[in-house]
Amino acid sequence: MKQSVKIFLLLIAIFGSVFLSSCVHEDGPLTGKTVCLDPGHGGTSDIDSYRVGVAGEREEWIDLRVALKLKSLLEEKDCRVIMTREKDVAVPLKERALMAIDGEADAFISIHHNATADTTVNFPTVYFHGNASENQASVLLGLTIIRQLRRSLFHADTPVSLVSDHTIFPTAGTAVLRHSYGLPGVIGEASFFSNPSEEQRLKQNDYNDLEAMAYLRGLEEYFSAAPLPVLEKNSLVTIAPFEVFQEA
């Protein structure tokens, strides 16, 4: 009888320890990190008619849907999230960047979607600020994100574009990345809402989920890698400046 009791207690101890160990929370690459999510634009439906697809879907609506989904995914990973907006409202560009700086974010992700006059075009683009040789952390962040965007939303042979924001705004780069320089940050243009087929996909919650998950996996990959620096700027812009309308 005593022997049976001992065996019973031993089994309880063994299975109890296995159960407890399975319940122990293991930290992941996002645990304790702070990510600032910036859904692009907002509150512009009354002042512009170009940031909208042929079927009427506006970019700022898509940006916000994806960002809110990504916020939930990040919080499930014990990541603190700063949102520059959670409604369809306008927020000044510098203010968005300062939210990331003041909140001591470990990464800044500005979520956008692209457009062009050619409605057949559709591929992912990610922008980092300044020079790749200086902004090494943002280049790595952009690389991990664009790789996951292609994997989730496109064919393996789809071309991708990871470039400096000086290619679109040669004199200074984009405002949100310029004012948040010093922390790893990118603007993600996952796809082209000007492509009618893509616009229809972007209206679907399941497709927005895929995009949000791609950003999550990109961030996990980034924070799992060896950290790279963001060096001080000391290089001149060599692209000849030209006049542009800047809102990014």
PDB file of C-alpha atoms in Angstrom:
ATOM      1  CA  MET A   1       0.000   0.000   0.000  1.00  0.00           C
ATOM      2  CA  LYS A   2       2.747   2.413   0.990  1.00  0.00           C
ATOM      3  CA  GLN A   3       4.605   1.553  -2.217  1.00  0.00           C
ATOM      4  CA  SER A   4       1.494   2.370  -4.283  1.00  0.00           C
ATOM      5  CA  VAL A   5       1.128   5.724  -2.539  1.00  0.00           C
ATOM      6  CA  LYS A   6       4.768   6.547  -3.245  1.00  0.00           C
ATOM      7  CA  ILE A   7       4.342   5.698  -6.929  1.00  0.00           C
ATOM      8  CA  PHE A   8       1.149   7.765  -7.086  1.00  0.00           C
ATOM      9  CA  LEU A   9       2.841  10.785  -5.505  1.00  0.00           C
ATOM     10  CA  LEU A  10       5.817  10.388  -7.825  1.00  0.00           C
ATOM     11  CA  LEU A  11       3.531  10.396 -10.868  1.00  0.00           C
ATOM     12  CA  ILE A  12       1.780  13.535  -9.606  1.00  0.00           C
ATOM     13  CA  ALA A  13       5.139  15.246  -9.165  1.00  0.00           C
ATOM     14  CA  ILE A  14       6.302  14.268 -12.660  1.00  0.00           C
ATOM     15  CA  PHE A  15       3.135  15.221 -14.513  1.00  0.00           C
ATOM     16  CA  GLY A  16       2.682  18.324 -12.386  1.00  0.00           C
ATOM     17  CA  SER A  17       6.139  19.587 -13.308  1.00  0.00           C
ATOM     18  CA  VAL A  18       5.483  18.854 -16.988  1.00  0.00           C
ATOM     19  CA  PHE A  19       2.197  20.770 -16.817  1.00  0.00           C
ATOM     20  CA  LEU A  20       3.770  23.738 -15.053  1.00  0.00           C
ATOM     21  CA  SER A  21       6.667  23.880 -17.486  1.00  0.00           C
ATOM     22  CA  SER A  22       4.220  23.915 -20.394  1.00  0.00           C
ATOM     23  CA  CYS A  23       2.443  26.868 -18.799  1.00  0.00           C
ATOM     24  CA  VAL A  24       5.597  28.907 -18.291  1.00  0.00           C
ATOM     25  CA  HIS A  25       5.574  31.880 -20.653  1.00  0.00           C
ATOM     26  CA  GLU A  26       8.604  32.063 -22.894  1.00  0.00           C
ATOM     27  CA  ASP A  27       9.756  35.482 -24.009  1.00  0.00           C
ATOM     28  CA  GLY A  28       9.799  36.033 -27.759  1.00  0.00           C
ATOM     29  CA  PRO A  29      11.724  38.589 -29.814  1.00  0.00           C
ATOM     30  CA  LEU A  30       8.931  41.155 -29.376  1.00  0.00           C
ATOM     31  CA  THR A  31       8.534  40.771 -25.619  1.00  0.00           C
ATOM     32  CA  GLY A  32       9.167  44.099 -23.911  1.00  0.00           C
ATOM     33  CA  LYS A  33       9.701  45.967 -27.183  1.00  0.00           C
ATOM     34  CA  THR A  34       7.882  49.151 -28.144  1.00  0.00           C
ATOM     35  CA  VAL A  35       6.719  49.626 -31.727  1.00  0.00           C
ATOM     36  CA  CYS A  36       5.166  52.815 -33.075  1.00  0.00           C
ATOM     37  CA  LEU A  37       2.597  52.185 -35.811  1.00  0.00           C
ATOM     38  CA  ASP A  38       1.724  55.068 -38.098  1.00  0.00           C
ATOM     39  CA  PRO A  39      -1.321  54.481 -40.328  1.00  0.00           C
ATOM     40  CA  GLY A  40      -0.604  56.817 -43.221  1.00  0.00           C
ATOM     41  CA  HIS A  41      -2.641  59.945 -43.999  1.00  0.00           C
ATOM     42  CA  GLY A  42      -6.131  60.172 -42.477  1.00  0.00           C
ATOM     43  CA  GLY A  43      -8.990  62.637 -42.704  1.00  0.00           C
ATOM     44  CA  THR A  44      -8.263  63.604 -46.299  1.00  0.00           C
ATOM     45  CA  SER A  45     -11.454  62.527 -48.077  1.00  0.00           C
ATOM     46  CA  ASP A  46     -12.734  66.115 -48.241  1.00  0.00           C
ATOM     47  CA  ILE A  47      -9.533  67.616 -49.592  1.00  0.00           C
ATOM     48  CA  ASP A  48      -8.239  65.169 -52.201  1.00  0.00           C
ATOM     49  CA  SER A  49      -9.596  62.854 -54.865  1.00  0.00           C
ATOM     50  CA  TYR A  50      -6.397  61.062 -55.851  1.00  0.00           C
ATOM     51  CA  ARG A  51      -5.780  58.884 -52.793  1.00  0.00           C
ATOM     52  CA  VAL A  52      -8.590  56.526 -53.731  1.00  0.00           C
ATOM     53  CA  GLY A  53      -8.969  53.418 -55.882  1.00  0.00           C
ATOM     54  CA  VAL A  54     -11.267  53.094 -58.878  1.00  0.00           C
ATOM     55  CA  ALA A  55     -13.894  51.348 -56.716  1.00  0.00           C
ATOM     56  CA  GLY A  56     -13.819  54.083 -54.068  1.00  0.00           C
ATOM     57  CA  GLU A  57     -11.581  52.519 -51.414  1.00  0.00           C
ATOM     58  CA  ARG A  58      -9.398  55.186 -49.827  1.00  0.00           C
ATOM     59  CA  GLU A  59      -5.798  54.528 -48.879  1.00  0.00           C
ATOM     60  CA  GLU A  60      -6.119  55.922 -45.347  1.00  0.00           C
ATOM     61  CA  TRP A  61      -8.922  53.453 -44.605  1.00  0.00           C
ATOM     62  CA  ILE A  62      -6.762  50.513 -45.671  1.00  0.00           C
ATOM     63  CA  ASP A  63      -3.753  51.832 -43.752  1.00  0.00           C
ATOM     64  CA  LEU A  64      -5.766  52.098 -40.540  1.00  0.00           C
ATOM     65  CA  ARG A  65      -7.377  48.662 -40.840  1.00  0.00           C
ATOM     66  CA  VAL A  66      -4.021  46.958 -41.294  1.00  0.00           C
ATOM     67  CA  ALA A  67      -2.403  48.969 -38.487  1.00  0.00           C
ATOM     68  CA  LEU A  68      -5.149  48.100 -35.996  1.00  0.00           C
ATOM     69  CA  LYS A  69      -4.857  44.425 -36.873  1.00  0.00           C
ATOM     70  CA  LEU A  70      -1.085  44.596 -36.469  1.00  0.00           C
ATOM     71  CA  LYS A  71      -1.521  46.348 -33.124  1.00  0.00           C
ATOM     72  CA  SER A  72      -3.559  43.401 -31.820  1.00  0.00           C
ATOM     73  CA  LEU A  73      -1.006  40.886 -33.087  1.00  0.00           C
ATOM     74  CA  LEU A  74       1.876  42.765 -31.472  1.00  0.00           C
ATOM     75  CA  GLU A  75       0.107  43.091 -28.133  1.00  0.00           C
ATOM     76  CA  GLU A  76      -0.481  39.331 -28.120  1.00  0.00           C
ATOM     77  CA  LYS A  77       3.319  39.043 -28.244  1.00  0.00           C
ATOM     78  CA  ASP A  78       3.706  41.314 -25.172  1.00  0.00           C
ATOM     79  CA  CYS A  79       4.857  44.215 -27.315  1.00  0.00           C
ATOM     80  CA  ARG A  80       3.894  47.763 -26.359  1.00  0.00           C
ATOM     81  CA  VAL A  81       2.290  49.637 -29.254  1.00  0.00           C
ATOM     82  CA  ILE A  82       2.098  53.376 -29.886  1.00  0.00           C
ATOM     83  CA  MET A  83      -0.521  54.401 -32.463  1.00  0.00           C
ATOM     84  CA  THR A  84      -0.200  57.760 -34.202  1.00  0.00           C
ATOM     85  CA  ARG A  85      -3.915  57.605 -34.986  1.00  0.00           C
ATOM     86  CA  GLU A  86      -6.755  55.163 -34.333  1.00  0.00           C
ATOM     87  CA  LYS A  87      -9.456  56.995 -36.279  1.00  0.00           C
ATOM     88  CA  ASP A  88      -9.783  58.565 -39.718  1.00  0.00           C
ATOM     89  CA  VAL A  89      -8.288  61.883 -38.639  1.00  0.00           C
ATOM     90  CA  ALA A  90      -5.405  64.032 -39.837  1.00  0.00           C
ATOM     91  CA  VAL A  91      -2.250  64.089 -37.703  1.00  0.00           C
ATOM     92  CA  PRO A  92       0.696  66.400 -38.526  1.00  0.00           C
ATOM     93  CA  LEU A  93       3.676  64.501 -39.917  1.00  0.00           C
ATOM     94  CA  LYS A  94       6.236  65.773 -37.413  1.00  0.00           C
ATOM     95  CA  GLU A  95       3.859  65.004 -34.564  1.00  0.00           C
ATOM     96  CA  ARG A  96       3.656  61.395 -35.716  1.00  0.00           C
ATOM     97  CA  ALA A  97       7.432  61.072 -35.673  1.00  0.00           C
ATOM     98  CA  LEU A  98       7.716  62.686 -32.243  1.00  0.00           C
ATOM     99  CA  MET A  99       5.244  60.171 -30.818  1.00  0.00           C
ATOM    100  CA  ALA A 100       7.775  57.477 -31.662  1.00  0.00           C
ATOM    101  CA  ILE A 101      10.707  59.462 -30.253  1.00  0.00           C
ATOM    102  CA  ASP A 102       8.923  60.543 -27.063  1.00  0.00           C
ATOM    103  CA  GLY A 103       7.554  57.038 -26.558  1.00  0.00           C
ATOM    104  CA  GLU A 104      11.077  55.580 -26.867  1.00  0.00           C
ATOM    105  CA  ALA A 105       9.990  53.211 -29.607  1.00  0.00           C
ATOM    106  CA  ASP A 106      12.319  50.437 -30.684  1.00  0.00           C
ATOM    107  CA  ALA A 107      10.925  50.624 -34.224  1.00  0.00           C
ATOM    108  CA  PHE A 108       8.721  52.929 -36.287  1.00  0.00           C
ATOM    109  CA  ILE A 109       6.470  51.499 -39.003  1.00  0.00           C
ATOM    110  CA  SER A 110       4.510  53.880 -41.224  1.00  0.00           C
ATOM    111  CA  ILE A 111       1.881  51.808 -43.020  1.00  0.00           C
ATOM    112  CA  HIS A 112       0.919  53.001 -46.496  1.00  0.00           C
ATOM    113  CA  HIS A 113      -0.314  51.646 -49.814  1.00  0.00           C
ATOM    114  CA  ASN A 114       0.883  52.794 -53.198  1.00  0.00           C
ATOM    115  CA  ALA A 115      -0.664  54.210 -56.357  1.00  0.00           C
ATOM    116  CA  THR A 116       0.364  54.935 -59.924  1.00  0.00           C
ATOM    117  CA  ALA A 117      -1.239  55.825 -63.237  1.00  0.00           C
ATOM    118  CA  ASP A 118      -0.478  52.341 -64.593  1.00  0.00           C
ATOM    119  CA  THR A 119      -3.262  50.201 -63.129  1.00  0.00           C
ATOM    120  CA  THR A 120      -1.443  46.940 -63.926  1.00  0.00           C
ATOM    121  CA  VAL A 121       1.407  47.679 -61.504  1.00  0.00           C
ATOM    122  CA  ASN A 122       1.478  45.858 -58.163  1.00  0.00           C
ATOM    123  CA  PHE A 123       4.486  45.056 -55.974  1.00  0.00           C
ATOM    124  CA  PRO A 124       5.717  45.945 -52.458  1.00  0.00           C
ATOM    125  CA  THR A 125       7.920  48.942 -51.737  1.00  0.00           C
ATOM    126  CA  VAL A 126       9.654  49.844 -48.475  1.00  0.00           C
ATOM    127  CA  TYR A 127      11.456  53.130 -47.820  1.00  0.00           C
ATOM    128  CA  PHE A 128      14.170  53.872 -45.276  1.00  0.00           C
ATOM    129  CA  HIS A 129      15.548  57.345 -44.606  1.00  0.00           C
ATOM    130  CA  GLY A 130      18.834  58.663 -45.911  1.00  0.00           C
ATOM    131  CA  ASN A 131      21.855  56.574 -46.784  1.00  0.00           C
ATOM    132  CA  ALA A 132      21.949  52.806 -46.451  1.00  0.00           C
ATOM    133  CA  SER A 133      25.522  52.964 -45.150  1.00  0.00           C
ATOM    134  CA  GLU A 134      24.374  55.122 -42.223  1.00  0.00           C
ATOM    135  CA  ASN A 135      20.832  53.929 -41.553  1.00  0.00           C
ATOM    136  CA  GLN A 136      21.794  50.282 -41.294  1.00  0.00           C
ATOM    137  CA  ALA A 137      19.137  49.285 -38.759  1.00  0.00           C
ATOM    138  CA  SER A 138      16.329  50.629 -40.934  1.00  0.00           C
ATOM    139  CA  VAL A 139      17.692  48.841 -43.990  1.00  0.00           C
ATOM    140  CA  LEU A 140      17.626  45.569 -42.058  1.00  0.00           C
ATOM    141  CA  LEU A 141      14.099  46.308 -40.823  1.00  0.00           C
ATOM    142  CA  GLY A 142      13.000  47.087 -44.361  1.00  0.00           C
ATOM    143  CA  LEU A 143      14.586  43.920 -45.681  1.00  0.00           C
ATOM    144  CA  THR A 144      12.819  41.659 -43.187  1.00  0.00           C
ATOM    145  CA  ILE A 145       9.469  43.360 -43.783  1.00  0.00           C
ATOM    146  CA  ILE A 146       9.586  43.405 -47.574  1.00  0.00           C
ATOM    147  CA  ARG A 147      10.618  39.759 -47.615  1.00  0.00           C
ATOM    148  CA  GLN A 148       7.555  38.844 -45.542  1.00  0.00           C
ATOM    149  CA  LEU A 149       5.224  41.060 -47.591  1.00  0.00           C
ATOM    150  CA  ARG A 150       6.246  39.288 -50.769  1.00  0.00           C
ATOM    151  CA  ARG A 151       5.924  35.888 -49.134  1.00  0.00           C
ATOM    152  CA  SER A 152       2.414  36.626 -47.833  1.00  0.00           C
ATOM    153  CA  LEU A 153       0.872  38.688 -50.638  1.00  0.00           C
ATOM    154  CA  PHE A 154       2.742  37.933 -53.865  1.00  0.00           C
ATOM    155  CA  HIS A 155       4.442  35.273 -55.957  1.00  0.00           C
ATOM    156  CA  ALA A 156       8.034  34.395 -55.149  1.00  0.00           C
ATOM    157  CA  ASP A 157       9.272  36.029 -58.351  1.00  0.00           C
ATOM    158  CA  THR A 158       7.474  39.351 -57.776  1.00  0.00           C
ATOM    159  CA  PRO A 159       9.942  42.258 -57.882  1.00  0.00           C
ATOM    160  CA  VAL A 160      10.349  44.246 -54.672  1.00  0.00           C
ATOM    161  CA  SER A 161      11.718  47.721 -54.017  1.00  0.00           C
ATOM    162  CA  LEU A 162      13.696  48.612 -50.874  1.00  0.00           C
ATOM    163  CA  VAL A 163      15.006  52.136 -51.407  1.00  0.00           C
ATOM    164  CA  SER A 164      15.946  55.381 -49.694  1.00  0.00           C
ATOM    165  CA  ASP A 165      13.201  57.964 -49.275  1.00  0.00           C
ATOM    166  CA  HIS A 166      15.541  60.392 -51.033  1.00  0.00           C
ATOM    167  CA  THR A 167      14.487  58.717 -54.274  1.00  0.00           C
ATOM    168  CA  ILE A 168      11.038  60.310 -53.912  1.00  0.00           C
ATOM    169  CA  PHE A 169      11.905  63.453 -51.922  1.00  0.00           C
ATOM    170  CA  PRO A 170      15.530  64.209 -52.889  1.00  0.00           C
ATOM    171  CA  THR A 171      16.091  67.319 -50.783  1.00  0.00           C
ATOM    172  CA  ALA A 172      15.193  65.902 -47.383  1.00  0.00           C
ATOM    173  CA  GLY A 173      13.483  62.537 -47.565  1.00  0.00           C
ATOM    174  CA  THR A 174      10.066  61.884 -46.025  1.00  0.00           C
ATOM    175  CA  ALA A 175       9.001  63.927 -43.016  1.00  0.00           C
ATOM    176  CA  VAL A 176       8.005  61.049 -40.733  1.00  0.00           C
ATOM    177  CA  LEU A 177      11.299  59.215 -41.265  1.00  0.00           C
ATOM    178  CA  ARG A 178      13.406  62.368 -41.194  1.00  0.00           C
ATOM    179  CA  HIS A 179      11.964  63.560 -37.887  1.00  0.00           C
ATOM    180  CA  SER A 180      12.191  60.089 -36.312  1.00  0.00           C
ATOM    181  CA  TYR A 181      15.750  59.478 -37.528  1.00  0.00           C
ATOM    182  CA  GLY A 182      17.839  57.788 -34.891  1.00  0.00           C
ATOM    183  CA  LEU A 183      15.515  54.864 -34.373  1.00  0.00           C
ATOM    184  CA  PRO A 184      14.887  52.073 -36.888  1.00  0.00           C
ATOM    185  CA  GLY A 185      12.027  53.160 -39.102  1.00  0.00           C
ATOM    186  CA  VAL A 186      10.478  52.454 -42.486  1.00  0.00           C
ATOM    187  CA  ILE A 187       7.512  53.348 -44.640  1.00  0.00           C
ATOM    188  CA  GLY A 188       5.842  50.205 -45.937  1.00  0.00           C
ATOM    189  CA  GLU A 189       3.859  50.340 -49.184  1.00  0.00           C
ATOM    190  CA  ALA A 190       2.601  46.759 -49.247  1.00  0.00           C
ATOM    191  CA  SER A 191       0.828  46.991 -52.591  1.00  0.00           C
ATOM    192  CA  PHE A 192      -0.872  49.291 -55.120  1.00  0.00           C
ATOM    193  CA  PHE A 193      -4.496  50.176 -54.419  1.00  0.00           C
ATOM    194  CA  SER A 194      -4.557  51.757 -57.896  1.00  0.00           C
ATOM    195  CA  ASN A 195      -4.577  48.202 -59.276  1.00  0.00           C
ATOM    196  CA  PRO A 196      -8.328  47.325 -59.422  1.00  0.00           C
ATOM    197  CA  SER A 197      -7.843  43.665 -58.508  1.00  0.00           C
ATOM    198  CA  GLU A 198      -5.585  44.579 -55.603  1.00  0.00           C
ATOM    199  CA  GLU A 199      -8.058  47.224 -54.423  1.00  0.00           C
ATOM    200  CA  GLN A 200     -10.735  44.533 -54.147  1.00  0.00           C
ATOM    201  CA  ARG A 201      -8.380  42.317 -52.151  1.00  0.00           C
ATOM    202  CA  LEU A 202      -7.448  45.217 -49.862  1.00  0.00           C
ATOM    203  CA  LYS A 203     -11.123  45.667 -48.969  1.00  0.00           C
ATOM    204  CA  GLN A 204     -11.221  42.154 -47.500  1.00  0.00           C
ATOM    205  CA  ASN A 205     -10.521  41.570 -43.816  1.00  0.00           C
ATOM    206  CA  ASP A 206      -8.775  38.262 -44.462  1.00  0.00           C
ATOM    207  CA  TYR A 207      -6.368  39.943 -46.856  1.00  0.00           C
ATOM    208  CA  ASN A 208      -5.701  42.719 -44.348  1.00  0.00           C
ATOM    209  CA  ASP A 209      -4.940  39.969 -41.822  1.00  0.00           C
ATOM    210  CA  LEU A 210      -2.326  38.513 -44.174  1.00  0.00           C
ATOM    211  CA  GLU A 211      -0.634  41.882 -44.517  1.00  0.00           C
ATOM    212  CA  ALA A 212      -0.653  42.532 -40.775  1.00  0.00           C
ATOM    213  CA  MET A 213       0.840  39.090 -40.177  1.00  0.00           C
ATOM    214  CA  ALA A 214       3.575  39.824 -42.711  1.00  0.00           C
ATOM    215  CA  TYR A 215       4.552  42.938 -40.766  1.00  0.00           C
ATOM    216  CA  LEU A 216       4.500  40.949 -37.526  1.00  0.00           C
ATOM    217  CA  ARG A 217       6.802  38.276 -38.942  1.00  0.00           C
ATOM    218  CA  GLY A 218       9.090  40.928 -40.365  1.00  0.00           C
ATOM    219  CA  LEU A 219       9.378  42.582 -36.957  1.00  0.00           C
ATOM    220  CA  GLU A 220      10.007  39.241 -35.267  1.00  0.00           C
ATOM    221  CA  GLU A 221      12.744  38.484 -37.771  1.00  0.00           C
ATOM    222  CA  TYR A 222      14.254  41.938 -37.292  1.00  0.00           C
ATOM    223  CA  PHE A 223      14.367  41.738 -33.489  1.00  0.00           C
ATOM    224  CA  SER A 224      15.775  38.199 -33.673  1.00  0.00           C
ATOM    225  CA  ALA A 225      18.767  39.378 -35.708  1.00  0.00           C
ATOM    226  CA  ALA A 226      21.974  40.951 -34.446  1.00  0.00           C
ATOM    227  CA  PRO A 227      21.298  44.679 -33.937  1.00  0.00           C
ATOM    228  CA  LEU A 228      22.687  47.182 -36.412  1.00  0.00           C
ATOM    229  CA  PRO A 229      23.274  50.908 -35.806  1.00  0.00           C
ATOM    230  CA  VAL A 230      21.690  54.102 -37.052  1.00  0.00           C
ATOM    231  CA  LEU A 231      24.699  56.348 -37.595  1.00  0.00           C
ATOM    232  CA  GLU A 232      24.683  60.127 -37.597  1.00  0.00           C
ATOM    233  CA  LYS A 233      24.093  61.761 -40.938  1.00  0.00           C
ATOM    234  CA  ASN A 234      27.172  63.227 -42.551  1.00  0.00           C
ATOM    235  CA  SER A 235      26.633  62.749 -46.281  1.00  0.00           C
ATOM    236  CA  LEU A 236      25.233  65.218 -48.789  1.00  0.00           C
ATOM    237  CA  VAL A 237      22.295  64.394 -51.025  1.00  0.00           C
ATOM    238  CA  THR A 238      23.724  63.879 -54.499  1.00  0.00           C
ATOM    239  CA  ILE A 239      20.422  63.666 -56.384  1.00  0.00           C
ATOM    240  CA  ALA A 240      19.506  66.927 -58.099  1.00  0.00           C
ATOM    241  CA  PRO A 241      16.535  68.427 -56.204  1.00  0.00           C
ATOM    242  CA  PHE A 242      13.195  69.025 -57.867  1.00  0.00           C
ATOM    243  CA  GLU A 243       9.897  70.416 -56.640  1.00  0.00           C
ATOM    244  CA  VAL A 244       7.460  67.873 -55.200  1.00  0.00           C
ATOM    245  CA  PHE A 245       4.250  67.832 -53.209  1.00  0.00           C
ATOM    246  CA  GLN A 246       5.280  66.140 -49.971  1.00  0.00           C
ATOM    247  CA  GLU A 247       2.930  64.319 -47.659  1.00  0.00           C
ATOM    248  CA  ALA A 248       4.592  61.219 -46.252  1.00  0.00           C
TER     249      ALA A 248
END
